[in-house]
GROMACS .gro file of C-alpha atoms in nm:
model
  343
    1UNK     CA    1  -2.065   3.318  -2.011
    2UNK     CA    2  -2.290   3.414  -1.767
    3UNK     CA    3  -2.286   3.166  -1.475
    4UNK     CA    4  -2.581   3.133  -1.570
    5UNK     CA    5  -2.673   2.841  -1.262
    6UNK     CA    6  -2.611   3.160  -1.001
    7UNK     CA    7  -2.874   3.292  -1.014
    8UNK     CA    8  -3.271   3.190  -1.148
    9UNK     CA    9  -3.284   3.124  -1.551
   10UNK     CA   10  -3.514   2.953  -1.722
   11UNK     CA   11  -3.407   2.553  -1.864
   12UNK     CA   12  -3.246   2.654  -2.176
   13UNK     CA   13  -3.053   2.907  -1.881
   14UNK     CA   14  -2.955   2.662  -1.721
   15UNK     CA   15  -2.858   2.448  -2.002
   16UNK     CA   16  -2.627   2.765  -2.189
   17UNK     CA   17  -2.423   2.674  -1.801
   18UNK     CA   18  -2.120   2.548  -1.851
   19UNK     CA   19  -2.176   2.305  -1.611
   20UNK     CA   20  -2.503   2.220  -1.713
   21UNK     CA   21  -2.441   2.095  -2.020
   22UNK     CA   22  -2.232   1.808  -1.993
   23UNK     CA   23  -2.620   1.648  -1.950
   24UNK     CA   24  -2.549   1.746  -2.376
   25UNK     CA   25  -2.864   1.890  -2.272
   26UNK     CA   26  -3.100   1.670  -2.480
   27UNK     CA   27  -2.987   1.809  -2.779
   28UNK     CA   28  -2.582   1.923  -3.059
   29UNK     CA   29  -2.275   1.948  -3.490
   30UNK     CA   30  -2.119   1.871  -3.804
   31UNK     CA   31  -1.974   2.115  -4.101
   32UNK     CA   32  -1.624   2.114  -4.339
   33UNK     CA   33  -1.406   2.412  -4.469
   34UNK     CA   34  -1.437   2.653  -4.755
   35UNK     CA   35  -1.485   2.504  -5.028
   36UNK     CA   36  -1.740   2.528  -5.188
   37UNK     CA   37  -1.906   2.793  -5.048
   38UNK     CA   38  -2.124   3.094  -5.137
   39UNK     CA   39  -2.338   3.384  -5.100
   40UNK     CA   40  -2.622   3.335  -4.875
   41UNK     CA   41  -2.890   3.229  -5.069
   42UNK     CA   42  -2.635   3.191  -5.378
   43UNK     CA   43  -2.786   2.973  -5.496
   44UNK     CA   44  -2.853   2.965  -5.927
   45UNK     CA   45  -3.208   2.950  -6.000
   46UNK     CA   46  -3.376   2.837  -5.655
   47UNK     CA   47  -3.286   3.269  -5.569
   48UNK     CA   48  -3.570   3.302  -5.827
   49UNK     CA   49  -3.947   3.302  -5.681
   50UNK     CA   50  -4.112   3.272  -5.297
   51UNK     CA   51  -3.916   3.123  -5.015
   52UNK     CA   52  -4.086   2.866  -4.733
   53UNK     CA   53  -3.969   2.644  -4.468
   54UNK     CA   54  -4.163   2.434  -4.241
   55UNK     CA   55  -3.880   2.447  -3.882
   56UNK     CA   56  -3.888   2.214  -3.610
   57UNK     CA   57  -4.172   2.410  -3.381
   58UNK     CA   58  -4.417   2.323  -3.748
   59UNK     CA   59  -4.367   2.699  -3.822
   60UNK     CA   60  -4.366   2.782  -4.202
   61UNK     CA   61  -4.100   3.101  -4.213
   62UNK     CA   62  -4.174   3.261  -4.592
   63UNK     CA   63  -3.995   3.531  -4.777
   64UNK     CA   64  -4.049   3.611  -5.130
   65UNK     CA   65  -3.750   3.554  -5.225
   66UNK     CA   66  -3.446   3.338  -5.153
   67UNK     CA   67  -3.302   3.477  -4.793
   68UNK     CA   68  -2.993   3.648  -4.881
   69UNK     CA   69  -2.910   3.825  -4.506
   70UNK     CA   70  -2.884   3.532  -4.331
   71UNK     CA   71  -2.865   3.534  -3.913
   72UNK     CA   72  -2.739   3.259  -3.723
   73UNK     CA   73  -2.679   3.084  -3.376
   74UNK     CA   74  -2.306   3.058  -3.452
   75UNK     CA   75  -2.324   2.629  -3.387
   76UNK     CA   76  -2.600   2.618  -3.686
   77UNK     CA   77  -2.433   2.921  -3.893
   78UNK     CA   78  -2.122   2.681  -3.847
   79UNK     CA   79  -2.328   2.397  -4.006
   80UNK     CA   80  -2.500   2.562  -4.326
   81UNK     CA   81  -2.112   2.722  -4.360
   82UNK     CA   82  -2.042   2.335  -4.401
   83UNK     CA   83  -2.314   2.325  -4.678
   84UNK     CA   84  -2.210   2.626  -4.874
   85UNK     CA   85  -2.440   2.861  -4.729
   86UNK     CA   86  -2.257   3.186  -4.587
   87UNK     CA   87  -2.416   3.361  -4.301
   88UNK     CA   88  -2.414   3.738  -4.226
   89UNK     CA   89  -2.432   3.782  -3.849
   90UNK     CA   90  -2.459   3.490  -3.541
   91UNK     CA   91  -2.497   3.465  -3.162
   92UNK     CA   92  -2.372   3.285  -2.963
   93UNK     CA   93  -2.057   3.170  -2.841
   94UNK     CA   94  -1.794   3.263  -3.106
   95UNK     CA   95  -1.455   3.422  -2.993
   96UNK     CA   96  -1.249   3.323  -2.693
   97UNK     CA   97  -1.084   3.575  -2.439
   98UNK     CA   98  -0.802   3.544  -2.690
   99UNK     CA   99  -1.015   3.616  -2.973
  100UNK     CA  100  -0.877   3.275  -3.169
  101UNK     CA  101  -1.251   3.104  -3.326
  102UNK     CA  102  -1.486   2.924  -3.017
  103UNK     CA  103  -1.568   2.584  -3.050
  104UNK     CA  104  -1.857   2.587  -3.142
  105UNK     CA  105  -1.761   2.870  -3.466
  106UNK     CA  106  -1.621   2.544  -3.709
  107UNK     CA  107  -1.513   2.664  -3.995
  108UNK     CA  108  -1.666   2.945  -4.014
  109UNK     CA  109  -1.417   3.272  -4.060
  110UNK     CA  110  -1.497   3.488  -3.724
  111UNK     CA  111  -1.346   3.795  -3.896
  112UNK     CA  112  -1.589   3.808  -4.213
  113UNK     CA  113  -1.922   3.790  -3.903
  114UNK     CA  114  -2.113   4.078  -3.762
  115UNK     CA  115  -2.086   3.915  -3.394
  116UNK     CA  116  -2.461   4.048  -3.221
  117UNK     CA  117  -2.377   3.872  -2.910
  118UNK     CA  118  -2.099   3.657  -2.725
  119UNK     CA  119  -2.262   3.508  -2.418
  120UNK     CA  120  -2.557   3.417  -2.298
  121UNK     CA  121  -2.808   3.705  -2.253
  122UNK     CA  122  -2.613   3.916  -2.533
  123UNK     CA  123  -2.818   4.040  -2.848
  124UNK     CA  124  -2.767   4.341  -3.022
  125UNK     CA  125  -3.026   4.463  -3.095
  126UNK     CA  126  -2.954   4.784  -3.372
  127UNK     CA  127  -2.627   4.537  -3.545
  128UNK     CA  128  -2.914   4.300  -3.637
  129UNK     CA  129  -3.172   4.564  -3.718
  130UNK     CA  130  -2.881   4.668  -3.922
  131UNK     CA  131  -2.818   4.407  -4.156
  132UNK     CA  132  -3.168   4.387  -4.271
  133UNK     CA  133  -3.208   4.037  -4.231
  134UNK     CA  134  -3.431   3.822  -4.457
  135UNK     CA  135  -3.402   3.552  -4.175
  136UNK     CA  136  -3.348   3.435  -3.808
  137UNK     CA  137  -3.235   3.062  -3.766
  138UNK     CA  138  -3.102   2.884  -3.437
  139UNK     CA  139  -3.167   2.570  -3.229
  140UNK     CA  140  -3.417   2.503  -3.024
  141UNK     CA  141  -3.357   2.279  -2.707
  142UNK     CA  142  -3.669   2.298  -2.458
  143UNK     CA  143  -4.046   2.399  -2.665
  144UNK     CA  144  -4.135   2.737  -2.767
  145UNK     CA  145  -3.796   2.916  -2.681
  146UNK     CA  146  -3.545   2.958  -2.905
  147UNK     CA  147  -3.137   2.902  -2.830
  148UNK     CA  148  -2.973   3.220  -2.758
  149UNK     CA  149  -3.198   3.467  -2.825
  150UNK     CA  150  -3.283   3.665  -2.504
  151UNK     CA  151  -3.673   3.660  -2.351
  152UNK     CA  152  -3.669   3.951  -2.294
  153UNK     CA  153  -3.588   4.139  -2.678
  154UNK     CA  154  -3.754   3.794  -2.776
  155UNK     CA  155  -4.042   3.960  -2.957
  156UNK     CA  156  -3.796   4.324  -3.111
  157UNK     CA  157  -3.578   4.055  -3.290
  158UNK     CA  158  -3.843   3.859  -3.399
  159UNK     CA  159  -4.070   4.146  -3.614
  160UNK     CA  160  -3.747   4.228  -3.811
  161UNK     CA  161  -3.703   3.873  -3.974
  162UNK     CA  162  -3.799   3.582  -4.010
  163UNK     CA  163  -3.736   3.297  -3.786
  164UNK     CA  164  -3.657   2.898  -3.811
  165UNK     CA  165  -3.591   2.671  -3.528
  166UNK     CA  166  -3.431   2.320  -3.560
  167UNK     CA  167  -3.463   2.086  -3.225
  168UNK     CA  168  -3.082   2.013  -3.094
  169UNK     CA  169  -3.255   1.812  -2.833
  170UNK     CA  170  -3.539   1.536  -2.819
  171UNK     CA  171  -3.393   1.399  -3.183
  172UNK     CA  172  -3.051   1.229  -3.332
  173UNK     CA  173  -2.752   1.307  -3.528
  174UNK     CA  174  -2.883   1.217  -3.821
  175UNK     CA  175  -3.197   1.364  -3.763
  176UNK     CA  176  -3.046   1.678  -3.701
  177UNK     CA  177  -2.761   1.649  -3.965
  178UNK     CA  178  -3.089   1.572  -4.228
  179UNK     CA  179  -3.361   1.884  -4.109
  180UNK     CA  180  -3.002   2.121  -4.170
  181UNK     CA  181  -2.897   1.949  -4.448
  182UNK     CA  182  -3.282   2.024  -4.567
  183UNK     CA  183  -3.271   2.440  -4.440
  184UNK     CA  184  -2.919   2.435  -4.700
  185UNK     CA  185  -3.088   2.311  -4.975
  186UNK     CA  186  -3.406   2.567  -4.944
  187UNK     CA  187  -3.121   2.815  -4.961
  188UNK     CA  188  -2.964   2.737  -5.292
  189UNK     CA  189  -2.676   2.479  -5.136
  190UNK     CA  190  -2.643   2.145  -5.351
  191UNK     CA  191  -2.647   1.889  -5.160
  192UNK     CA  192  -2.530   1.578  -5.430
  193UNK     CA  193  -2.217   1.796  -5.426
  194UNK     CA  194  -1.874   1.575  -5.385
  195UNK     CA  195  -1.822   1.771  -5.040
  196UNK     CA  196  -2.118   1.652  -4.924
  197UNK     CA  197  -2.113   1.270  -5.051
  198UNK     CA  198  -1.826   1.214  -4.950
  199UNK     CA  199  -1.883   1.364  -4.577
  200UNK     CA  200  -2.152   1.154  -4.564
  201UNK     CA  201  -2.003   0.863  -4.644
  202UNK     CA  202  -1.793   0.874  -4.403
  203UNK     CA  203  -2.005   0.995  -4.158
  204UNK     CA  204  -2.199   0.621  -4.220
  205UNK     CA  205  -1.901   0.504  -4.225
  206UNK     CA  206  -1.783   0.618  -3.872
  207UNK     CA  207  -2.147   0.534  -3.714
  208UNK     CA  208  -2.045   0.200  -3.842
  209UNK     CA  209  -1.751   0.200  -3.662
  210UNK     CA  210  -1.884   0.289  -3.383
  211UNK     CA  211  -2.170   0.050  -3.367
  212UNK     CA  212  -1.908  -0.239  -3.361
  213UNK     CA  213  -1.685  -0.100  -3.103
  214UNK     CA  214  -1.973  -0.091  -2.898
  215UNK     CA  215  -2.088  -0.432  -2.975
  216UNK     CA  216  -1.751  -0.594  -2.870
  217UNK     CA  217  -1.710  -0.420  -2.506
  218UNK     CA  218  -2.017  -0.439  -2.371
  219UNK     CA  219  -1.954  -0.434  -2.074
  220UNK     CA  220  -1.751  -0.101  -2.061
  221UNK     CA  221  -2.007   0.186  -1.915
  222UNK     CA  222  -2.001   0.520  -2.060
  223UNK     CA  223  -2.042   0.847  -1.765
  224UNK     CA  224  -2.171   1.202  -1.953
  225UNK     CA  225  -1.983   1.487  -1.723
  226UNK     CA  226  -2.018   1.883  -1.738
  227UNK     CA  227  -1.780   2.061  -1.470
  228UNK     CA  228  -1.866   2.418  -1.287
  229UNK     CA  229  -1.634   2.482  -0.968
  230UNK     CA  230  -1.902   2.416  -0.713
  231UNK     CA  231  -2.111   2.077  -0.949
  232UNK     CA  232  -2.073   1.813  -1.131
  233UNK     CA  233  -2.331   1.755  -1.366
  234UNK     CA  234  -2.403   1.386  -1.455
  235UNK     CA  235  -2.657   1.406  -1.787
  236UNK     CA  236  -2.935   1.131  -1.908
  237UNK     CA  237  -2.848   0.981  -2.238
  238UNK     CA  238  -3.134   0.948  -2.416
  239UNK     CA  239  -3.178   1.360  -2.336
  240UNK     CA  240  -2.943   1.494  -2.597
  241UNK     CA  241  -2.920   1.400  -2.981
  242UNK     CA  242  -2.584   1.271  -2.969
  243UNK     CA  243  -2.575   1.050  -2.710
  244UNK     CA  244  -2.923   0.888  -2.752
  245UNK     CA  245  -2.786   0.830  -3.088
  246UNK     CA  246  -2.498   0.694  -2.976
  247UNK     CA  247  -2.780   0.443  -2.719
  248UNK     CA  248  -2.901   0.325  -3.098
  249UNK     CA  249  -2.535   0.223  -3.165
  250UNK     CA  250  -2.512   0.043  -2.892
  251UNK     CA  251  -2.281   0.235  -2.675
  252UNK     CA  252  -2.398   0.173  -2.254
  253UNK     CA  253  -2.419   0.534  -2.057
  254UNK     CA  254  -2.460   0.594  -1.673
  255UNK     CA  255  -2.827   0.683  -1.610
  256UNK     CA  256  -2.789   0.945  -1.307
  257UNK     CA  257  -3.140   1.035  -1.099
  258UNK     CA  258  -3.176   1.345  -1.320
  259UNK     CA  259  -3.355   1.666  -1.089
  260UNK     CA  260  -3.681   1.779  -1.199
  261UNK     CA  261  -3.647   1.893  -1.589
  262UNK     CA  262  -3.513   1.588  -1.659
  263UNK     CA  263  -3.151   1.611  -1.853
  264UNK     CA  264  -2.881   1.599  -1.556
  265UNK     CA  265  -2.771   1.511  -1.144
  266UNK     CA  266  -2.565   1.789  -0.994
  267UNK     CA  267  -2.336   1.599  -0.749
  268UNK     CA  268  -2.124   1.772  -0.510
  269UNK     CA  269  -1.783   1.769  -0.545
  270UNK     CA  270  -1.764   1.497  -0.266
  271UNK     CA  271  -2.010   1.234  -0.432
  272UNK     CA  272  -1.887   1.254  -0.812
  273UNK     CA  273  -1.793   0.899  -0.730
  274UNK     CA  274  -2.135   0.790  -0.693
  275UNK     CA  275  -2.154   0.649  -1.073
  276UNK     CA  276  -1.883   0.434  -1.154
  277UNK     CA  277  -1.762   0.455  -1.501
  278UNK     CA  278  -1.508   0.301  -1.745
  279UNK     CA  279  -1.498   0.639  -1.961
  280UNK     CA  280  -1.528   1.031  -1.903
  281UNK     CA  281  -1.706   1.215  -2.194
  282UNK     CA  282  -1.651   1.627  -2.062
  283UNK     CA  283  -1.820   1.850  -2.236
  284UNK     CA  284  -1.572   2.036  -2.426
  285UNK     CA  285  -1.781   2.426  -2.416
  286UNK     CA  286  -1.554   2.693  -2.321
  287UNK     CA  287  -1.896   2.769  -2.086
  288UNK     CA  288  -1.755   2.450  -1.869
  289UNK     CA  289  -1.444   2.369  -1.737
  290UNK     CA  290  -1.190   2.111  -1.891
  291UNK     CA  291  -1.062   1.833  -1.717
  292UNK     CA  292  -0.661   2.020  -1.708
  293UNK     CA  293  -0.800   2.249  -1.481
  294UNK     CA  294  -0.978   1.946  -1.260
  295UNK     CA  295  -0.605   1.918  -1.111
  296UNK     CA  296  -0.717   2.076  -0.776
  297UNK     CA  297  -0.957   1.832  -0.694
  298UNK     CA  298  -0.920   1.507  -0.475
  299UNK     CA  299  -1.164   1.320  -0.575
  300UNK     CA  300  -1.193   1.367  -0.968
  301UNK     CA  301  -0.786   1.305  -0.974
  302UNK     CA  302  -0.938   0.952  -0.729
  303UNK     CA  303  -1.148   0.827  -1.034
  304UNK     CA  304  -1.048   0.487  -1.208
  305UNK     CA  305  -1.182   0.593  -1.563
  306UNK     CA  306  -0.932   0.969  -1.447
  307UNK     CA  307  -0.647   0.721  -1.329
  308UNK     CA  308  -0.747   0.520  -1.642
  309UNK     CA  309  -0.623   0.781  -1.861
  310UNK     CA  310  -0.969   0.670  -2.011
  311UNK     CA  311  -1.127   1.099  -2.009
  312UNK     CA  312  -1.259   1.187  -2.409
  313UNK     CA  313  -1.408   1.541  -2.486
  314UNK     CA  314  -1.751   1.559  -2.577
  315UNK     CA  315  -1.858   1.807  -2.863
  316UNK     CA  316  -2.153   1.874  -2.625
  317UNK     CA  317  -2.349   2.134  -2.908
  318UNK     CA  318  -2.187   1.969  -3.214
  319UNK     CA  319  -2.257   2.129  -3.518
  320UNK     CA  320  -2.485   1.929  -3.717
  321UNK     CA  321  -2.333   1.881  -4.056
  322UNK     CA  322  -2.213   1.534  -4.137
  323UNK     CA  323  -1.893   1.706  -4.206
  324UNK     CA  324  -1.864   1.755  -3.824
  325UNK     CA  325  -2.042   1.449  -3.653
  326UNK     CA  326  -1.840   1.166  -3.854
  327UNK     CA  327  -1.534   1.329  -3.662
  328UNK     CA  328  -1.707   1.225  -3.299
  329UNK     CA  329  -1.806   0.873  -3.406
  330UNK     CA  330  -1.508   0.820  -3.473
  331UNK     CA  331  -1.381   0.964  -3.156
  332UNK     CA  332  -1.613   0.774  -2.961
  333UNK     CA  333  -1.504   0.484  -3.148
  334UNK     CA  334  -1.165   0.525  -3.058
  335UNK     CA  335  -1.175   0.590  -2.700
  336UNK     CA  336  -1.416   0.253  -2.686
  337UNK     CA  337  -1.165   0.029  -2.833
  338UNK     CA  338  -0.863   0.146  -2.672
  339UNK     CA  339  -1.091   0.136  -2.346
  340UNK     CA  340  -1.048  -0.103  -2.069
  341UNK     CA  341  -1.256  -0.214  -1.764
  342UNK     CA  342  -1.157  -0.012  -1.423
  343UNK     CA  343  -1.485   0.090  -1.301
   0.00000   0.00000   0.00000
């Protein structure tokens, strides 16, 4: 992914940059394995007759029949997969430099989908057209902007098929998961299957565990961070679907003095100790520097949470299925349960 911070960009471009995403950006994924997966739109009787779906822009996508040739942002495709709906093409972080599935691909078999773009600003319109798409699906972090759909080619892309955008920001995890489930159901998914209902039960149990952990340790403060070579980003929890939900469950977060965009505050590495924190949640996306790459930063090593080993990954762009979101809640609950006050 190009360093979106090195040149002027739209706000969504900044959000996509490794550092900027630390905020969780006001957004976020959950999904399951291969069991019960079906071809896109293969929902028996559901494939007959006209199809429509009102998305989070308030726009209604329509087709003469349930879409079968679906192209989606990688994380969204992973969520649909967890509900049993497969896509033909993806765009967004799908494979790493060594060819392995990107973390945002979830349980997708990346060898069986056409990858139209793997980094910010990349979307092969010709390959997209060749798939004869019935539907384009992506996230929405900023109103009116489609995640990972390049502005310069957006008009060409949107002429080829109906589109659906689902909020990744300005929402909470349960709402985002439900919206992805609604879309999957419209495409033929069986939300009453044991796979889905079992995952939902795990999610609800994990939410209860996190609520209890936060209540038992109200003194613990969590910082949401993301690292780039030159800057450290501290995100405002209420701006992201995941961290806003954690707040609702009782987790206490550091509140940075955000910039004009409202999502995060940029700090130089000399000033990363500005906000005391007992736990640091670090952006786990491949576009951001991970903790093991920060050992050369003396100020990082001196942070109390780092010294105490209380640094945990943050799934900045969750896969919005019950299956994938339940572990996110469990992992944070476990971190809080084990944490001690160090700041």
